[in-house]
Amino acid sequence: QLRRSAVPIAMTYVDRLLSNPLTYDQRSSALANILQDRNMYQLIVMTCLYTAVKLHEQQIISPELLSRLSLGRYSIQDIEAAELTVLTLLGWKVSGPTALDFVDHILAMNDDDASSSSMDESATRDTIAILARMQAELSVAD
């Protein structure tokens, strides 16, 4: 079982990759046509998820499993080559904060007062935490 935070982390990689001008450089990037090629975009998104899980989870997803999940559309070599391309274009900077990290940090600042609060305040705090996490997760759903 993977934590839900792997998806927002992967999507930050995708967002950063798509906002990087080097991604579209015809001379140096294999991804220059990523927005016009649905298969390439799908490979990059799958690879970003693979990389996020590999770096931030205790379990890993093998490239073989990803190849099977893609119904053989992408080979193990395709996935590994895409991973190197993604890491190179991101400058190997893959440990940045996500929206969920900020939500957890802000909520933790309020937890100092939790020991002396009433049940109503505790229930309200739990509801706020659930809604804030849900909103952060929805922000990457597009």
PDB file of C-alpha atoms in Angstrom:
ATOM      1  CA  GLN A   1       0.000   0.000   0.000  1.00  0.00           C
ATOM      2  CA  LEU A   2       1.281   3.404  -0.971  1.00  0.00           C
ATOM      3  CA  ARG A   3       0.578   6.664   0.762  1.00  0.00           C
ATOM      4  CA  ARG A   4      -1.629   9.129  -1.065  1.00  0.00           C
ATOM      5  CA  SER A   5       1.134  11.736  -0.977  1.00  0.00           C
ATOM      6  CA  ALA A   6       2.986   9.977  -3.814  1.00  0.00           C
ATOM      7  CA  VAL A   7       0.571  11.394  -6.394  1.00  0.00           C
ATOM      8  CA  PRO A   8       0.992  15.084  -5.464  1.00  0.00           C
ATOM      9  CA  ILE A   9       4.758  14.609  -5.363  1.00  0.00           C
ATOM     10  CA  ALA A  10       4.692  13.042  -8.828  1.00  0.00           C
ATOM     11  CA  MET A  11       2.515  15.862 -10.134  1.00  0.00           C
ATOM     12  CA  THR A  12       4.964  18.467  -8.826  1.00  0.00           C
ATOM     13  CA  TYR A  13       7.610  16.731 -10.934  1.00  0.00           C
ATOM     14  CA  VAL A  14       5.309  16.845 -13.973  1.00  0.00           C
ATOM     15  CA  ASP A  15       4.451  20.519 -13.387  1.00  0.00           C
ATOM     16  CA  ARG A  16       8.078  21.498 -12.946  1.00  0.00           C
ATOM     17  CA  LEU A  17       9.065  19.505 -16.014  1.00  0.00           C
ATOM     18  CA  LEU A  18       6.382  21.126 -18.168  1.00  0.00           C
ATOM     19  CA  SER A  19       7.321  24.604 -16.951  1.00  0.00           C
ATOM     20  CA  ASN A  20      11.022  24.082 -17.693  1.00  0.00           C
ATOM     21  CA  PRO A  21      12.027  25.739 -21.009  1.00  0.00           C
ATOM     22  CA  LEU A  22      14.721  23.088 -21.520  1.00  0.00           C
ATOM     23  CA  THR A  23      11.982  20.471 -21.852  1.00  0.00           C
ATOM     24  CA  TYR A  24      10.949  22.003 -25.180  1.00  0.00           C
ATOM     25  CA  ASP A  25      14.438  22.570 -26.589  1.00  0.00           C
ATOM     26  CA  GLN A  26      14.494  20.639 -29.874  1.00  0.00           C
ATOM     27  CA  ARG A  27      18.279  20.243 -29.765  1.00  0.00           C
ATOM     28  CA  SER A  28      18.711  18.822 -26.281  1.00  0.00           C
ATOM     29  CA  SER A  29      15.459  17.239 -25.122  1.00  0.00           C
ATOM     30  CA  ALA A  30      13.799  14.004 -26.100  1.00  0.00           C
ATOM     31  CA  LEU A  31      10.615  15.539 -24.670  1.00  0.00           C
ATOM     32  CA  ALA A  32      10.409  18.535 -26.998  1.00  0.00           C
ATOM     33  CA  ASN A  33       7.007  17.398 -28.323  1.00  0.00           C
ATOM     34  CA  ILE A  34       5.602  16.182 -25.013  1.00  0.00           C
ATOM     35  CA  LEU A  35       2.428  18.275 -25.182  1.00  0.00           C
ATOM     36  CA  GLN A  36       1.622  17.082 -28.693  1.00  0.00           C
ATOM     37  CA  ASP A  37       2.330  13.403 -28.069  1.00  0.00           C
ATOM     38  CA  ARG A  38      -0.198  11.731 -25.746  1.00  0.00           C
ATOM     39  CA  ASN A  39       1.915   8.571 -25.399  1.00  0.00           C
ATOM     40  CA  MET A  40       5.010  10.537 -24.401  1.00  0.00           C
ATOM     41  CA  TYR A  41       2.996  12.553 -21.880  1.00  0.00           C
ATOM     42  CA  GLN A  42       1.553   9.353 -20.384  1.00  0.00           C
ATOM     43  CA  LEU A  43       5.030   7.814 -20.162  1.00  0.00           C
ATOM     44  CA  ILE A  44       6.377  10.892 -18.374  1.00  0.00           C
ATOM     45  CA  VAL A  45       3.498  10.981 -15.872  1.00  0.00           C
ATOM     46  CA  MET A  46       3.917   7.256 -15.128  1.00  0.00           C
ATOM     47  CA  THR A  47       7.655   7.758 -14.787  1.00  0.00           C
ATOM     48  CA  CYS A  48       7.180  10.677 -12.397  1.00  0.00           C
ATOM     49  CA  LEU A  49       4.923   8.515 -10.229  1.00  0.00           C
ATOM     50  CA  TYR A  50       7.491   5.711 -10.374  1.00  0.00           C
ATOM     51  CA  THR A  51      10.233   8.146  -9.318  1.00  0.00           C
ATOM     52  CA  ALA A  52       8.156   9.684  -6.500  1.00  0.00           C
ATOM     53  CA  VAL A  53       7.358   6.260  -5.090  1.00  0.00           C
ATOM     54  CA  LYS A  54      10.964   5.172  -5.427  1.00  0.00           C
ATOM     55  CA  LEU A  55      12.228   8.206  -3.517  1.00  0.00           C
ATOM     56  CA  HIS A  56       9.504   8.761  -0.930  1.00  0.00           C
ATOM     57  CA  GLU A  57       7.994   5.370  -0.117  1.00  0.00           C
ATOM     58  CA  GLN A  58       9.295   2.316   1.681  1.00  0.00           C
ATOM     59  CA  GLN A  59       8.001   0.067  -1.087  1.00  0.00           C
ATOM     60  CA  ILE A  60       9.024   0.471  -4.686  1.00  0.00           C
ATOM     61  CA  ILE A  61       7.288  -0.109  -7.968  1.00  0.00           C
ATOM     62  CA  SER A  62       9.434  -1.990 -10.435  1.00  0.00           C
ATOM     63  CA  PRO A  63       9.790  -0.838 -14.042  1.00  0.00           C
ATOM     64  CA  GLU A  64       8.470  -4.273 -14.977  1.00  0.00           C
ATOM     65  CA  LEU A  65       5.226  -3.576 -13.129  1.00  0.00           C
ATOM     66  CA  LEU A  66       4.856  -0.205 -14.853  1.00  0.00           C
ATOM     67  CA  SER A  67       5.422  -1.847 -18.200  1.00  0.00           C
ATOM     68  CA  ARG A  68       2.680  -4.365 -17.412  1.00  0.00           C
ATOM     69  CA  LEU A  69       0.348  -1.603 -16.171  1.00  0.00           C
ATOM     70  CA  SER A  70       0.834   0.162 -19.495  1.00  0.00           C
ATOM     71  CA  LEU A  71      -0.202  -3.091 -21.208  1.00  0.00           C
ATOM     72  CA  GLY A  72       3.217  -3.304 -22.807  1.00  0.00           C
ATOM     73  CA  ARG A  73       3.019   0.127 -24.447  1.00  0.00           C
ATOM     74  CA  TYR A  74       6.226   1.142 -22.661  1.00  0.00           C
ATOM     75  CA  SER A  75       9.183  -1.161 -22.196  1.00  0.00           C
ATOM     76  CA  ILE A  76      11.389  -1.304 -19.133  1.00  0.00           C
ATOM     77  CA  GLN A  77      14.036   0.523 -21.147  1.00  0.00           C
ATOM     78  CA  ASP A  78      11.523   3.266 -22.082  1.00  0.00           C
ATOM     79  CA  ILE A  79      10.668   3.804 -18.412  1.00  0.00           C
ATOM     80  CA  GLU A  80      14.284   3.848 -17.265  1.00  0.00           C
ATOM     81  CA  ALA A  81      15.307   6.222 -20.083  1.00  0.00           C
ATOM     82  CA  ALA A  82      12.366   8.510 -19.259  1.00  0.00           C
ATOM     83  CA  GLU A  83      13.372   8.490 -15.583  1.00  0.00           C
ATOM     84  CA  LEU A  84      16.876   9.652 -16.439  1.00  0.00           C
ATOM     85  CA  THR A  85      15.470  12.356 -18.727  1.00  0.00           C
ATOM     86  CA  VAL A  86      13.062  13.570 -16.033  1.00  0.00           C
ATOM     87  CA  LEU A  87      15.766  13.647 -13.355  1.00  0.00           C
ATOM     88  CA  THR A  88      18.174  15.439 -15.673  1.00  0.00           C
ATOM     89  CA  LEU A  89      15.639  18.098 -16.686  1.00  0.00           C
ATOM     90  CA  LEU A  90      14.688  18.611 -13.027  1.00  0.00           C
ATOM     91  CA  GLY A  91      18.361  18.994 -12.161  1.00  0.00           C
ATOM     92  CA  TRP A  92      17.948  16.061  -9.761  1.00  0.00           C
ATOM     93  CA  LYS A  93      15.981  18.372  -7.448  1.00  0.00           C
ATOM     94  CA  VAL A  94      13.264  15.956  -6.376  1.00  0.00           C
ATOM     95  CA  SER A  95      12.792  16.628  -2.662  1.00  0.00           C
ATOM     96  CA  GLY A  96      10.812  19.870  -2.654  1.00  0.00           C
ATOM     97  CA  PRO A  97       7.736  20.487  -0.512  1.00  0.00           C
ATOM     98  CA  THR A  98       4.186  19.811  -1.699  1.00  0.00           C
ATOM     99  CA  ALA A  99       0.876  21.397  -0.733  1.00  0.00           C
ATOM    100  CA  LEU A 100       0.274  18.495   1.673  1.00  0.00           C
ATOM    101  CA  ASP A 101       3.572  19.239   3.413  1.00  0.00           C
ATOM    102  CA  PHE A 102       2.418  22.816   4.035  1.00  0.00           C
ATOM    103  CA  VAL A 103      -0.987  21.648   5.282  1.00  0.00           C
ATOM    104  CA  ASP A 104       0.627  19.209   7.719  1.00  0.00           C
ATOM    105  CA  HIS A 105       3.089  21.857   8.904  1.00  0.00           C
ATOM    106  CA  ILE A 106       0.386  24.463   9.516  1.00  0.00           C
ATOM    107  CA  LEU A 107      -1.826  21.945  11.286  1.00  0.00           C
ATOM    108  CA  ALA A 108       1.095  20.832  13.472  1.00  0.00           C
ATOM    109  CA  MET A 109       1.579  24.438  14.626  1.00  0.00           C
ATOM    110  CA  ASN A 110      -1.949  24.330  16.033  1.00  0.00           C
ATOM    111  CA  ASP A 111      -1.482  20.924  17.716  1.00  0.00           C
ATOM    112  CA  ASP A 112       0.460  22.504  20.587  1.00  0.00           C
ATOM    113  CA  ASP A 113      -2.844  23.747  22.030  1.00  0.00           C
ATOM    114  CA  ALA A 114      -4.646  20.423  21.453  1.00  0.00           C
ATOM    115  CA  SER A 115      -3.946  18.943  24.896  1.00  0.00           C
ATOM    116  CA  SER A 116      -6.059  21.513  26.707  1.00  0.00           C
ATOM    117  CA  SER A 117      -8.925  21.744  24.228  1.00  0.00           C
ATOM    118  CA  SER A 118     -12.479  20.479  24.523  1.00  0.00           C
ATOM    119  CA  MET A 119     -13.943  17.638  22.472  1.00  0.00           C
ATOM    120  CA  ASP A 120     -15.757  20.134  20.226  1.00  0.00           C
ATOM    121  CA  GLU A 121     -12.512  21.949  19.458  1.00  0.00           C
ATOM    122  CA  SER A 122     -10.770  18.637  18.828  1.00  0.00           C
ATOM    123  CA  ALA A 123     -13.526  17.512  16.423  1.00  0.00           C
ATOM    124  CA  THR A 124     -13.357  20.868  14.642  1.00  0.00           C
ATOM    125  CA  ARG A 125      -9.568  20.584  14.339  1.00  0.00           C
ATOM    126  CA  ASP A 126      -9.922  17.040  12.906  1.00  0.00           C
ATOM    127  CA  THR A 127     -12.525  18.239  10.398  1.00  0.00           C
ATOM    128  CA  ILE A 128     -10.288  21.120   9.325  1.00  0.00           C
ATOM    129  CA  ALA A 129      -7.384  18.690   8.876  1.00  0.00           C
ATOM    130  CA  ILE A 130      -9.462  16.332   6.728  1.00  0.00           C
ATOM    131  CA  LEU A 131     -10.855  19.154   4.578  1.00  0.00           C
ATOM    132  CA  ALA A 132      -7.467  20.845   4.153  1.00  0.00           C
ATOM    133  CA  ARG A 133      -5.808  17.588   3.075  1.00  0.00           C
ATOM    134  CA  MET A 134      -8.675  16.835   0.704  1.00  0.00           C
ATOM    135  CA  GLN A 135      -8.393  20.315  -0.850  1.00  0.00           C
ATOM    136  CA  ALA A 136      -4.638  19.904  -1.279  1.00  0.00           C
ATOM    137  CA  GLU A 137      -5.172  16.539  -2.983  1.00  0.00           C
ATOM    138  CA  LEU A 138      -7.871  17.970  -5.248  1.00  0.00           C
ATOM    139  CA  SER A 139      -5.502  20.721  -6.334  1.00  0.00           C
ATOM    140  CA  VAL A 140      -3.497  18.148  -8.332  1.00  0.00           C
ATOM    141  CA  ALA A 141      -6.520  16.353  -9.794  1.00  0.00           C
ATOM    142  CA  ASP A 142      -6.658  18.435 -12.978  1.00  0.00           C
TER     143      ASP A 142
END
